[in-house]
């Protein structure tokens, strides 16, 4: 089932067209990464999904229903600019946000207890927000975002301000929410985290949709078939390999199998087959791992957002 369906959304601020007819959908239970360069329109999009902002045109459906404030209990939104009341005590703050979503106080308290424990905040419950470290304030913001148990949790740069230990803790909590069936939209410039956690990706630029769909499919569709990774048991004589034959270029890189060995990134000639490449390398030593290179998310992001206008002429959108 689709938890979120966005159709032809537009939003204009004075002379800036922040969203330019964006359409995509998100499956219930997925972790979807929302990516885009600064100013791409992500915050505008997230505010519309959270019913904080109205679009100029287009529609948003949540769990199959036309969106509006009456559905805001289904959504938990943690904005990049955190918004807590400095003088409020931690538990009052969390309960306040939960009650704004109309949730049952008994259930709210039980969920709050669960998450205060998960985030090691039990001893801070009576402290005022301004007395907490920035990282602990951020944890409180997260708990306040999802204390009413929303079906769709939207996190804008959730890792910013966290040390590596708390980032790992937050990642575990997000994975726990995911395992319970909650859908998560994660907007972040931290490509390795998005790559590790998200199964689906939406990439926007200049208010337009660039890509959407399963991360594995997007990687496959953006693969450069001429790039290969291999690991050999012994080092190779590189000048000898590139002097003629199927290999255009080869350079050392990390080994690509869990076994010890010597790793190489290799570019084959356009007309060469993988078999020809393997035969040429095998003349020098045993190959213990061989694969076609898939692009990283960061490589796709850069390739598809730099000179996007030019690329849009040549490449279609991968849809889920
Ligand atoms: P970032 O990654 O830097 O947070 P973003 O992808 O979230 O960027 P938005 O904040 O949605 O992008 O902004 C999209 C465009 O709309 C930008 O050009 C921005 O300057 C403009 N914009 C956003 N909010 C307003 C506003 N209230 N008034 C005028 N222009 C705005």
Short mmCIF file of C-alpha atoms and ligand atoms in Angstrom, two decimals:
data_model
loop_
_atom_site.label_atom_id
_atom_site.label_comp_id
_atom_site.label_asym_id
_atom_site.label_seq_id
_atom_site.Cartn_x
_atom_site.Cartn_y
_atom_site.Cartn_z
CA UNK A 1 0.00 0.00 0.00
CA UNK A 2 1.13 3.55 -0.69
CA UNK A 3 1.38 5.62 2.49
CA UNK A 4 2.18 8.75 0.47
CA UNK A 5 1.12 9.78 -3.04
CA UNK A 6 2.35 13.10 -4.39
CA UNK A 7 0.88 14.29 -7.68
CA UNK A 8 2.08 17.32 -9.70
CA UNK A 9 2.95 19.50 -6.69
CA UNK A 10 3.90 23.10 -7.37
CA UNK A 11 4.91 25.85 -4.96
CA UNK A 12 6.06 29.37 -5.79
CA UNK A 13 7.63 31.85 -3.32
CA UNK A 14 7.61 35.30 -4.96
CA UNK A 15 9.97 34.83 -7.90
CA UNK A 16 11.29 31.39 -6.80
CA UNK A 17 9.61 28.25 -8.10
CA UNK A 18 10.45 25.88 -5.22
CA UNK A 19 8.45 22.91 -6.59
CA UNK A 20 7.79 22.46 -10.26
CA UNK A 21 5.19 19.69 -10.68
CA UNK A 22 6.73 16.90 -8.58
CA UNK A 23 5.07 13.45 -8.52
CA UNK A 24 6.17 10.31 -6.67
CA UNK A 25 4.88 7.81 -4.14
CA UNK A 26 6.22 6.01 -1.07
CA UNK A 27 5.30 2.43 -0.10
CA UNK A 28 4.16 1.84 3.47
CA UNK A 29 6.95 0.26 5.53
CA UNK A 30 9.86 1.57 3.47
CA UNK A 31 12.74 3.84 4.43
CA UNK A 32 12.88 6.44 1.69
CA UNK A 33 15.81 8.83 1.29
CA UNK A 34 14.91 12.33 0.06
CA UNK A 35 17.98 13.87 -1.53
CA UNK A 36 18.84 17.05 -3.38
CA UNK A 37 21.34 19.90 -3.41
CA UNK A 38 20.82 22.98 -1.22
CA UNK A 39 17.76 24.89 -2.37
CA UNK A 40 16.36 21.92 -4.33
CA UNK A 41 12.95 22.18 -2.64
CA UNK A 42 13.20 19.37 -0.04
CA UNK A 43 12.10 21.42 2.99
CA UNK A 44 9.20 22.89 1.02
CA UNK A 45 8.16 19.37 0.02
CA UNK A 46 8.44 18.04 3.59
CA UNK A 47 6.41 20.96 4.96
CA UNK A 48 3.65 20.27 2.45
CA UNK A 49 3.66 16.56 3.32
CA UNK A 50 3.42 17.54 6.99
CA UNK A 51 0.45 19.84 6.23
CA UNK A 52 2.36 22.87 7.57
CA UNK A 53 2.35 24.48 4.13
CA UNK A 54 -0.20 24.35 1.31
CA UNK A 55 0.89 23.75 -2.29
CA UNK A 56 -0.21 26.10 -5.08
CA UNK A 57 -1.44 23.13 -7.08
CA UNK A 58 -1.23 19.35 -7.11
CA UNK A 59 -2.31 16.83 -4.50
CA UNK A 60 -0.99 14.86 -1.54
CA UNK A 61 -2.63 11.65 -0.34
CA UNK A 62 -1.78 10.03 2.98
CA UNK A 63 -2.82 6.37 3.27
CA UNK A 64 -5.12 6.87 0.28
CA UNK A 65 -6.91 9.94 1.71
CA UNK A 66 -6.71 13.57 0.59
CA UNK A 67 -4.29 15.32 2.91
CA UNK A 68 -5.16 17.98 5.45
CA UNK A 69 -4.72 18.82 9.12
CA UNK A 70 -7.23 16.07 10.02
CA UNK A 71 -4.55 13.51 9.03
CA UNK A 72 -1.64 15.10 10.88
CA UNK A 73 -1.84 12.43 13.62
CA UNK A 74 -0.55 9.95 11.00
CA UNK A 75 2.62 12.00 10.55
CA UNK A 76 5.61 12.87 12.73
CA UNK A 77 7.90 15.58 11.33
CA UNK A 78 11.29 16.47 12.76
CA UNK A 79 12.41 19.66 10.97
CA UNK A 80 16.05 20.55 10.47
CA UNK A 81 15.57 23.66 12.62
CA UNK A 82 14.64 22.17 15.94
CA UNK A 83 11.74 23.75 17.81
CA UNK A 84 11.56 22.99 21.53
CA UNK A 85 10.45 25.28 24.35
CA UNK A 86 13.61 26.15 26.32
CA UNK A 87 11.95 26.47 29.71
CA UNK A 88 9.76 23.36 29.50
CA UNK A 89 10.77 20.18 31.29
CA UNK A 90 11.63 17.20 29.09
CA UNK A 91 8.61 15.03 29.86
CA UNK A 92 6.17 17.96 29.72
CA UNK A 93 7.57 18.91 26.33
CA UNK A 94 7.19 15.40 24.91
CA UNK A 95 3.66 14.97 26.31
CA UNK A 96 2.69 18.43 24.98
CA UNK A 97 3.66 17.54 21.40
CA UNK A 98 1.95 14.16 21.66
CA UNK A 99 -1.29 15.72 22.92
CA UNK A 100 -1.23 18.23 20.05
CA UNK A 101 -1.64 15.17 17.80
CA UNK A 102 -4.69 14.09 19.78
CA UNK A 103 -3.16 10.88 21.18
CA UNK A 104 -4.34 9.11 24.34
CA UNK A 105 -2.26 10.38 27.34
CA UNK A 106 -1.82 6.87 28.79
CA UNK A 107 -0.44 5.53 25.51
CA UNK A 108 1.72 8.64 25.11
CA UNK A 109 3.25 8.12 28.54
CA UNK A 110 4.01 4.45 27.81
CA UNK A 111 5.71 5.33 24.49
CA UNK A 112 7.60 8.21 26.11
CA UNK A 113 8.95 5.87 28.82
CA UNK A 114 10.04 3.36 26.18
CA UNK A 115 11.97 6.00 24.22
CA UNK A 116 13.43 7.84 27.20
CA UNK A 117 14.96 4.47 28.12
CA UNK A 118 16.17 3.74 24.56
CA UNK A 119 17.90 7.15 24.45
CA UNK A 120 19.27 7.00 28.04
CA UNK A 121 17.27 10.09 29.01
CA UNK A 122 15.53 8.71 32.13
CA UNK A 123 17.56 10.91 34.48
CA UNK A 124 16.85 14.03 32.40
CA UNK A 125 13.06 13.79 32.43
CA UNK A 126 12.61 16.61 34.98
CA UNK A 127 15.28 18.89 33.56
CA UNK A 128 14.47 21.93 31.46
CA UNK A 129 15.31 21.77 27.74
CA UNK A 130 17.84 24.63 28.01
CA UNK A 131 19.80 22.65 30.63
CA UNK A 132 20.42 19.74 28.21
CA UNK A 133 23.33 19.28 25.82
CA UNK A 134 22.57 19.91 22.13
CA UNK A 135 22.67 16.17 21.43
CA UNK A 136 20.21 15.39 24.22
CA UNK A 137 17.91 18.19 23.04
CA UNK A 138 17.94 16.52 19.68
CA UNK A 139 17.00 13.17 21.23
CA UNK A 140 14.07 14.87 22.98
CA UNK A 141 13.00 16.38 19.66
CA UNK A 142 13.04 12.92 18.09
CA UNK A 143 10.96 11.41 20.91
CA UNK A 144 8.49 14.33 20.66
CA UNK A 145 8.22 13.68 16.91
CA UNK A 146 7.15 10.08 17.22
CA UNK A 147 5.62 9.76 20.69
CA UNK A 148 2.11 9.60 19.15
CA UNK A 149 3.23 6.59 17.06
CA UNK A 150 2.73 8.08 13.56
CA UNK A 151 2.59 5.80 10.53
CA UNK A 152 4.86 8.15 8.57
CA UNK A 153 7.93 9.67 10.25
CA UNK A 154 9.75 12.47 8.40
CA UNK A 155 13.29 13.22 9.55
CA UNK A 156 15.17 16.23 8.17
CA UNK A 157 18.94 15.85 8.79
CA UNK A 158 18.36 13.74 11.91
CA UNK A 159 22.08 12.99 12.44
CA UNK A 160 23.33 16.59 12.44
CA UNK A 161 24.71 17.56 15.85
CA UNK A 162 25.10 13.94 17.02
CA UNK A 163 28.43 12.34 17.94
CA UNK A 164 29.18 8.95 16.32
CA UNK A 165 27.84 6.99 19.32
CA UNK A 166 24.53 8.84 19.34
CA UNK A 167 24.32 8.66 15.52
CA UNK A 168 24.61 4.87 15.78
CA UNK A 169 21.99 4.85 18.56
CA UNK A 170 19.60 6.94 16.45
CA UNK A 171 20.16 4.63 13.49
CA UNK A 172 19.22 1.65 15.68
CA UNK A 173 16.05 3.41 16.83
CA UNK A 174 15.09 4.25 13.23
CA UNK A 175 15.65 0.61 12.27
CA UNK A 176 13.47 -0.47 15.22
CA UNK A 177 10.67 1.85 14.00
CA UNK A 178 11.08 0.41 10.52
CA UNK A 179 10.88 -3.17 11.82
CA UNK A 180 7.57 -2.23 13.51
CA UNK A 181 6.16 -1.17 10.13
CA UNK A 182 6.60 2.61 10.38
CA UNK A 183 7.43 4.35 7.11
CA UNK A 184 10.37 6.72 7.31
CA UNK A 185 11.33 9.58 4.99
CA UNK A 186 14.92 10.55 5.66
CA UNK A 187 16.25 13.78 4.19
CA UNK A 188 20.01 14.06 4.58
CA UNK A 189 23.19 15.17 2.87
CA UNK A 190 24.99 12.28 4.57
CA UNK A 191 25.18 9.91 1.59
CA UNK A 192 26.74 6.88 3.36
CA UNK A 193 23.94 6.90 5.99
CA UNK A 194 21.23 7.21 3.35
CA UNK A 195 22.87 4.49 1.27
CA UNK A 196 23.07 2.17 4.27
CA UNK A 197 19.56 2.74 5.59
CA UNK A 198 17.25 3.51 2.66
CA UNK A 199 15.70 1.02 0.25
CA UNK A 200 14.02 3.74 -1.83
CA UNK A 201 15.33 7.08 -3.05
CA UNK A 202 13.77 10.33 -4.27
CA UNK A 203 16.19 12.85 -5.78
CA UNK A 204 15.06 16.42 -6.52
CA UNK A 205 16.81 19.41 -8.04
CA UNK A 206 15.54 22.92 -8.86
CA UNK A 207 12.06 21.81 -7.76
CA UNK A 208 12.00 18.92 -10.27
CA UNK A 209 12.05 15.19 -9.71
CA UNK A 210 15.33 13.72 -10.99
CA UNK A 211 15.01 10.11 -9.82
CA UNK A 212 12.69 7.99 -7.73
CA UNK A 213 12.53 4.28 -7.07
CA UNK A 214 14.33 1.38 -5.43
CA UNK A 215 17.97 2.21 -4.68
CA UNK A 216 19.16 -1.11 -6.19
CA UNK A 217 17.27 -0.40 -9.44
CA UNK A 218 18.61 3.16 -9.59
CA UNK A 219 22.19 1.90 -9.12
CA UNK A 220 21.70 -0.68 -11.85
CA UNK A 221 20.19 1.90 -14.23
CA UNK A 222 23.07 4.33 -13.61
CA UNK A 223 25.81 1.73 -13.92
CA UNK A 224 28.75 2.40 -16.24
CA UNK A 225 29.10 -1.06 -17.85
CA UNK A 226 32.74 -0.44 -18.75
CA UNK A 227 33.88 -0.26 -15.09
CA UNK A 228 34.92 -3.46 -13.34
CA UNK A 229 36.30 -4.27 -9.90
CA UNK A 230 38.64 -7.17 -9.36
CA UNK A 231 40.81 -8.68 -6.68
CA UNK A 232 43.85 -10.82 -7.45
CA UNK A 233 45.97 -12.97 -5.17
CA UNK A 234 49.22 -11.30 -6.31
CA UNK A 235 49.94 -7.75 -7.55
CA UNK A 236 49.56 -7.15 -11.28
CA UNK A 237 52.00 -5.56 -13.71
CA UNK A 238 49.76 -2.66 -14.75
CA UNK A 239 51.73 -1.11 -17.67
CA UNK A 240 51.91 -4.54 -19.30
CA UNK A 241 48.13 -5.00 -19.00
CA UNK A 242 47.19 -1.68 -20.61
CA UNK A 243 49.74 -1.68 -23.42
CA UNK A 244 47.26 -3.50 -25.68
CA UNK A 245 44.17 -5.71 -25.43
CA UNK A 246 40.78 -5.26 -23.76
CA UNK A 247 41.86 -3.04 -20.82
CA UNK A 248 41.84 0.74 -21.30
CA UNK A 249 42.89 1.69 -17.78
CA UNK A 250 43.54 -0.06 -14.49
CA UNK A 251 44.44 1.37 -11.11
CA UNK A 252 44.91 -0.05 -7.60
CA UNK A 253 42.06 0.37 -5.15
CA UNK A 254 40.77 -1.48 -2.07
CA UNK A 255 40.36 -5.26 -2.32
CA UNK A 256 36.72 -6.09 -3.13
CA UNK A 257 36.29 -9.42 -1.44
CA UNK A 258 36.52 -10.34 2.21
CA UNK A 259 39.60 -12.39 1.39
CA UNK A 260 43.05 -10.82 1.35
CA UNK A 261 44.27 -9.74 -2.05
CA UNK A 262 45.10 -6.83 -4.35
CA UNK A 263 42.16 -4.73 -5.51
CA UNK A 264 41.86 -2.91 -8.87
CA UNK A 265 39.38 -0.61 -10.59
CA UNK A 266 39.48 -1.34 -14.27
CA UNK A 267 38.02 0.31 -17.35
CA UNK A 268 37.58 -1.97 -20.34
CA UNK A 269 37.47 -0.95 -23.99
CA UNK A 270 33.95 -0.41 -25.37
CA UNK A 271 34.04 -3.51 -27.55
CA UNK A 272 35.67 -5.82 -24.95
CA UNK A 273 33.80 -8.57 -23.10
CA UNK A 274 34.23 -9.41 -19.41
CA UNK A 275 35.65 -12.79 -20.50
CA UNK A 276 38.41 -11.12 -22.54
CA UNK A 277 39.32 -8.91 -19.59
CA UNK A 278 39.43 -11.89 -17.23
CA UNK A 279 41.60 -13.89 -19.63
CA UNK A 280 44.07 -10.99 -19.95
CA UNK A 281 44.34 -10.58 -16.19
CA UNK A 282 44.53 -14.33 -15.56
CA UNK A 283 47.71 -14.47 -17.64
CA UNK A 284 49.39 -12.56 -14.81
CA UNK A 285 47.83 -14.16 -11.76
CA UNK A 286 44.80 -15.74 -10.16
CA UNK A 287 41.60 -13.63 -9.93
CA UNK A 288 39.82 -14.25 -6.61
CA UNK A 289 36.98 -11.73 -7.02
CA UNK A 290 35.39 -10.01 -10.01
CA UNK A 291 32.31 -7.77 -10.31
CA UNK A 292 30.76 -5.04 -12.43
CA UNK A 293 31.08 -1.77 -10.52
CA UNK A 294 27.86 -0.18 -9.29
CA UNK A 295 27.95 3.56 -8.64
CA UNK A 296 27.75 4.85 -5.07
CA UNK A 297 24.81 7.04 -4.14
CA UNK A 298 27.17 10.03 -3.91
CA UNK A 299 28.36 9.38 -7.49
CA UNK A 300 24.77 9.18 -8.73
CA UNK A 301 23.85 12.34 -6.82
CA UNK A 302 26.72 14.31 -8.36
CA UNK A 303 26.22 12.92 -11.86
CA UNK A 304 22.47 13.58 -11.87
CA UNK A 305 22.46 17.02 -10.25
CA UNK A 306 25.39 18.68 -12.00
CA UNK A 307 24.27 19.94 -15.35
CA UNK A 308 20.86 18.36 -14.71
CA UNK A 309 19.15 20.30 -17.45
CA UNK A 310 21.46 18.69 -20.01
CA UNK A 311 21.00 15.22 -18.51
CA UNK A 312 17.22 15.52 -18.42
CA UNK A 313 17.23 15.65 -22.19
CA UNK A 314 18.90 12.26 -22.37
CA UNK A 315 17.74 10.25 -19.38
CA UNK A 316 14.30 9.34 -18.13
CA UNK A 317 13.16 8.85 -14.54
CA UNK A 318 13.35 5.45 -12.89
CA UNK A 319 10.01 5.03 -11.17
CA UNK A 320 9.18 2.64 -8.34
P1 LIG B 1 18.54 22.94 1.86
O1 LIG B 1 19.14 21.61 1.52
O2 LIG B 1 19.54 24.06 1.70
O3 LIG B 1 17.84 22.96 3.20
P2 LIG B 1 16.02 22.64 0.40
O4 LIG B 1 16.18 21.59 -0.63
O5 LIG B 1 15.36 22.25 1.67
O6 LIG B 1 17.43 23.31 0.72
P3 LIG B 1 13.97 24.72 0.23
O7 LIG B 1 14.27 25.27 1.60
O8 LIG B 1 12.70 23.99 0.05
O9 LIG B 1 15.21 23.83 -0.30
O10 LIG B 1 14.03 25.95 -0.78
C1 LIG B 1 13.70 25.84 -2.16
C2 LIG B 1 13.81 27.21 -2.81
O11 LIG B 1 12.77 28.04 -2.29
C3 LIG B 1 15.11 27.94 -2.50
O12 LIG B 1 15.49 28.67 -3.65
C4 LIG B 1 14.76 28.87 -1.35
O13 LIG B 1 15.57 30.02 -1.37
C5 LIG B 1 13.31 29.20 -1.69
N1 LIG B 1 12.51 29.47 -0.45
C6 LIG B 1 12.30 28.60 0.55
N2 LIG B 1 11.48 29.15 1.48
C7 LIG B 1 11.21 30.43 1.04
C8 LIG B 1 10.43 31.51 1.56
N3 LIG B 1 9.75 31.40 2.70
N4 LIG B 1 10.39 32.65 0.82
C9 LIG B 1 11.04 32.76 -0.35
N5 LIG B 1 11.79 31.78 -0.89
C10 LIG B 1 11.87 30.62 -0.21
#
